[in-house]
Amino acid sequence: MATNVVFEILYKEYYVRVYGLCRRLLNSTSQAEDATQETFMRAYRQFKRYKQDQPFWHWIAAIASHYCVDLLRQRSRTPQFFGGEAQELDLVESADVGVLDTLIEAEDAGAVNAAIASLDDKYRVPLVLAYFNESSYDEIAKTLSISRNHVGVLLLRAKQQLRTTLGQDPGGDA
């Protein structure tokens, strides 16, 4: 019974953050809602495994990230016959925006949102995991089943594409 109460409190506290992470990863409002619910269902079923010496956010974000990456892999194998829904990532509303502040200061927040949303999944996913989920290169590598060095390459290319899309000098470092 106490577990249910604790989990309900955590659900209310972290729902918005988990939803934001799922929406950025999936680039779809409806899929993000489903993914958020599935994340919390999985977390509830595995709650006995949660180690209370680590922050709850890291644990639930790992569950959400893995689930969303699995969905993206499935989506990439499924033929798409029409475009996905247009999305705005609400970059400005994120509590973890600090790393991309330079881009936001130099550009309209809507343009930054659109630029991130326009990135191919292989670049957008590690970017979101690194800057919004604050995952380390090792965590991203594990989540995406790629090498740590490849994570660095994907992030570099993502930042270069953002600079190009936003009309900034592609030679600098973000």
Short mmCIF file of C-alpha atoms in Angstrom, two decimals:
data_model
loop_
_atom_site.label_atom_id
_atom_site.label_comp_id
_atom_site.label_asym_id
_atom_site.label_seq_id
_atom_site.Cartn_x
_atom_site.Cartn_y
_atom_site.Cartn_z
CA MET A 1 0.00 0.00 0.00
CA ALA A 2 2.80 2.43 0.89
CA THR A 3 4.44 1.66 -2.46
CA ASN A 4 1.29 2.79 -4.27
CA VAL A 5 1.23 6.09 -2.40
CA VAL A 6 4.94 6.74 -3.00
CA PHE A 7 4.62 5.87 -6.67
CA GLU A 8 1.57 8.12 -7.06
CA ILE A 9 3.55 11.04 -5.64
CA LEU A 10 6.46 10.31 -7.99
CA TYR A 11 4.05 10.00 -10.93
CA LYS A 12 2.58 13.43 -10.24
CA GLU A 13 6.02 14.97 -9.75
CA TYR A 14 7.70 13.51 -12.86
CA TYR A 15 4.88 13.10 -15.39
CA VAL A 16 5.54 16.40 -17.18
CA ARG A 17 9.31 15.79 -17.43
CA VAL A 18 8.85 12.24 -18.73
CA TYR A 19 6.25 13.44 -21.24
CA GLY A 20 8.63 16.20 -22.43
CA LEU A 21 11.45 13.71 -22.90
CA CYS A 22 9.20 11.30 -24.82
CA ARG A 23 7.85 14.11 -27.00
CA ARG A 24 11.32 15.32 -27.89
CA LEU A 25 12.52 11.81 -28.67
CA LEU A 26 9.47 10.72 -30.66
CA ASN A 27 8.61 14.08 -32.22
CA SER A 28 4.92 13.21 -31.83
CA THR A 29 2.43 14.40 -29.22
CA SER A 30 0.15 11.36 -29.42
CA GLN A 31 3.02 8.86 -29.34
CA ALA A 32 4.58 10.75 -26.44
CA GLU A 33 1.38 10.46 -24.42
CA ASP A 34 1.28 6.71 -25.01
CA ALA A 35 5.00 6.35 -24.30
CA THR A 36 4.69 8.31 -21.06
CA GLN A 37 1.90 6.04 -19.85
CA GLU A 38 3.85 2.94 -20.86
CA THR A 39 6.96 4.27 -19.12
CA PHE A 40 5.12 4.72 -15.84
CA MET A 41 3.45 1.31 -16.16
CA ARG A 42 6.86 -0.30 -16.67
CA ALA A 43 8.32 1.69 -13.80
CA TYR A 44 5.49 0.63 -11.52
CA ARG A 45 5.98 -3.04 -12.39
CA GLN A 46 9.74 -2.71 -11.79
CA PHE A 47 9.53 -0.38 -8.79
CA LYS A 48 11.06 -3.00 -6.48
CA ARG A 49 14.25 -2.78 -8.60
CA TYR A 50 14.58 0.98 -8.13
CA LYS A 51 17.66 1.77 -6.05
CA GLN A 52 16.74 4.65 -3.79
CA ASP A 53 20.35 5.82 -3.59
CA GLN A 54 20.07 7.10 -7.18
CA PRO A 55 17.81 9.96 -8.31
CA PHE A 56 14.37 8.78 -9.43
CA TRP A 57 14.64 10.98 -12.54
CA HIS A 58 17.67 9.07 -13.85
CA TRP A 59 15.87 5.75 -13.38
CA ILE A 60 12.56 6.77 -14.97
CA ALA A 61 14.32 8.68 -17.77
CA ALA A 62 16.31 5.55 -18.64
CA ILE A 63 13.08 3.55 -18.88
CA ALA A 64 11.49 6.24 -21.06
CA SER A 65 14.57 6.60 -23.27
CA HIS A 66 14.86 2.88 -23.89
CA TYR A 67 11.15 2.57 -24.68
CA CYS A 68 11.19 5.56 -27.07
CA VAL A 69 14.31 4.33 -28.85
CA ASP A 70 12.60 0.95 -29.32
CA LEU A 71 9.56 2.74 -30.79
CA LEU A 72 11.81 4.71 -33.15
CA ARG A 73 13.48 1.51 -34.30
CA GLN A 74 10.07 -0.04 -34.99
CA ARG A 75 8.95 3.12 -36.77
CA SER A 76 12.05 3.09 -38.99
CA ARG A 77 11.20 -0.46 -40.08
CA THR A 78 7.59 0.46 -40.87
CA PRO A 79 6.97 2.16 -44.23
CA GLN A 80 5.61 5.68 -43.85
CA PHE A 81 3.00 6.65 -46.43
CA PHE A 82 2.31 10.15 -45.19
CA GLY A 83 4.12 12.77 -43.15
CA GLY A 84 4.11 12.75 -39.38
CA GLU A 85 2.38 15.39 -37.35
CA ALA A 86 4.03 18.79 -37.12
CA GLN A 87 5.57 19.34 -33.72
CA GLU A 88 6.81 22.16 -31.59
CA LEU A 89 9.25 20.97 -28.97
CA ASP A 90 8.61 23.74 -26.44
CA LEU A 91 12.34 24.16 -25.97
CA VAL A 92 11.70 27.35 -24.04
CA GLU A 93 9.52 25.56 -21.48
CA SER A 94 12.14 22.94 -20.63
CA ALA A 95 13.80 23.21 -17.25
CA ASP A 96 17.02 21.83 -18.74
CA VAL A 97 17.54 24.32 -21.56
CA GLY A 98 20.81 25.80 -20.24
CA VAL A 99 23.09 24.06 -22.72
CA LEU A 100 21.27 25.43 -25.76
CA ASP A 101 20.78 28.96 -24.38
CA THR A 102 23.33 30.34 -26.84
CA LEU A 103 21.26 29.12 -29.77
CA ILE A 104 18.08 30.49 -28.27
CA GLU A 105 19.65 33.89 -27.62
CA ALA A 106 20.89 34.05 -31.20
CA GLU A 107 17.70 32.72 -32.76
CA ASP A 108 13.95 32.75 -32.34
CA ALA A 109 12.94 29.90 -30.00
CA GLY A 110 10.44 28.71 -32.61
CA ALA A 111 13.24 28.40 -35.16
CA VAL A 112 15.33 26.37 -32.70
CA ASN A 113 12.33 24.11 -31.97
CA ALA A 114 11.73 23.60 -35.67
CA ALA A 115 15.42 22.94 -36.33
CA ILE A 116 15.61 20.27 -33.63
CA ALA A 117 12.34 18.70 -34.80
CA SER A 118 13.65 18.60 -38.38
CA LEU A 119 16.75 16.60 -37.46
CA ASP A 120 16.82 12.98 -38.56
CA ASP A 121 16.10 10.59 -35.65
CA LYS A 122 19.72 9.40 -35.61
CA TYR A 123 20.84 12.94 -34.74
CA ARG A 124 17.83 14.21 -32.76
CA VAL A 125 17.71 11.29 -30.32
CA PRO A 126 21.30 11.57 -28.99
CA LEU A 127 20.97 15.38 -28.92
CA VAL A 128 17.83 15.17 -26.78
CA LEU A 129 19.35 12.51 -24.53
CA ALA A 130 22.52 14.56 -24.04
CA TYR A 131 21.06 18.03 -23.57
CA PHE A 132 17.57 17.52 -22.19
CA ASN A 133 17.97 14.23 -20.35
CA GLU A 134 21.56 15.10 -19.36
CA SER A 135 22.70 11.57 -20.22
CA SER A 136 26.41 10.86 -20.42
CA TYR A 137 28.02 9.61 -23.63
CA ASP A 138 28.25 6.15 -22.03
CA GLU A 139 24.54 6.17 -21.12
CA ILE A 140 23.59 7.28 -24.63
CA ALA A 141 25.83 4.62 -26.15
CA LYS A 142 24.19 1.94 -24.03
CA THR A 143 20.66 3.18 -24.81
CA LEU A 144 21.30 3.33 -28.55
CA SER A 145 23.55 0.24 -28.70
CA ILE A 146 26.38 2.16 -30.35
CA SER A 147 29.95 3.00 -29.35
CA ARG A 148 30.78 5.99 -27.16
CA ASN A 149 32.82 7.48 -30.02
CA HIS A 150 29.85 7.19 -32.38
CA VAL A 151 27.75 9.15 -29.87
CA GLY A 152 30.28 11.98 -30.12
CA VAL A 153 30.18 11.89 -33.91
CA LEU A 154 26.36 11.97 -33.97
CA LEU A 155 26.24 14.88 -31.52
CA LEU A 156 28.82 16.83 -33.51
CA ARG A 157 26.85 16.31 -36.72
CA ALA A 158 23.58 17.23 -34.99
CA LYS A 159 25.08 20.51 -33.76
CA GLN A 160 26.52 21.22 -37.22
CA GLN A 161 23.12 20.62 -38.81
CA LEU A 162 21.45 22.90 -36.26
CA ARG A 163 23.97 25.66 -37.02
CA THR A 164 23.44 25.24 -40.76
CA THR A 165 19.65 25.19 -40.41
CA LEU A 166 19.74 28.28 -38.20
CA GLY A 167 22.17 30.05 -40.53
CA GLN A 168 25.06 30.21 -38.07
CA ASP A 169 28.74 29.61 -38.80
CA PRO A 170 29.14 25.82 -39.09
CA GLY A 171 32.84 26.06 -38.22
CA GLY A 172 32.36 26.89 -34.52
CA ASP A 173 31.53 24.56 -31.64
CA ALA A 174 28.17 24.52 -29.81
#
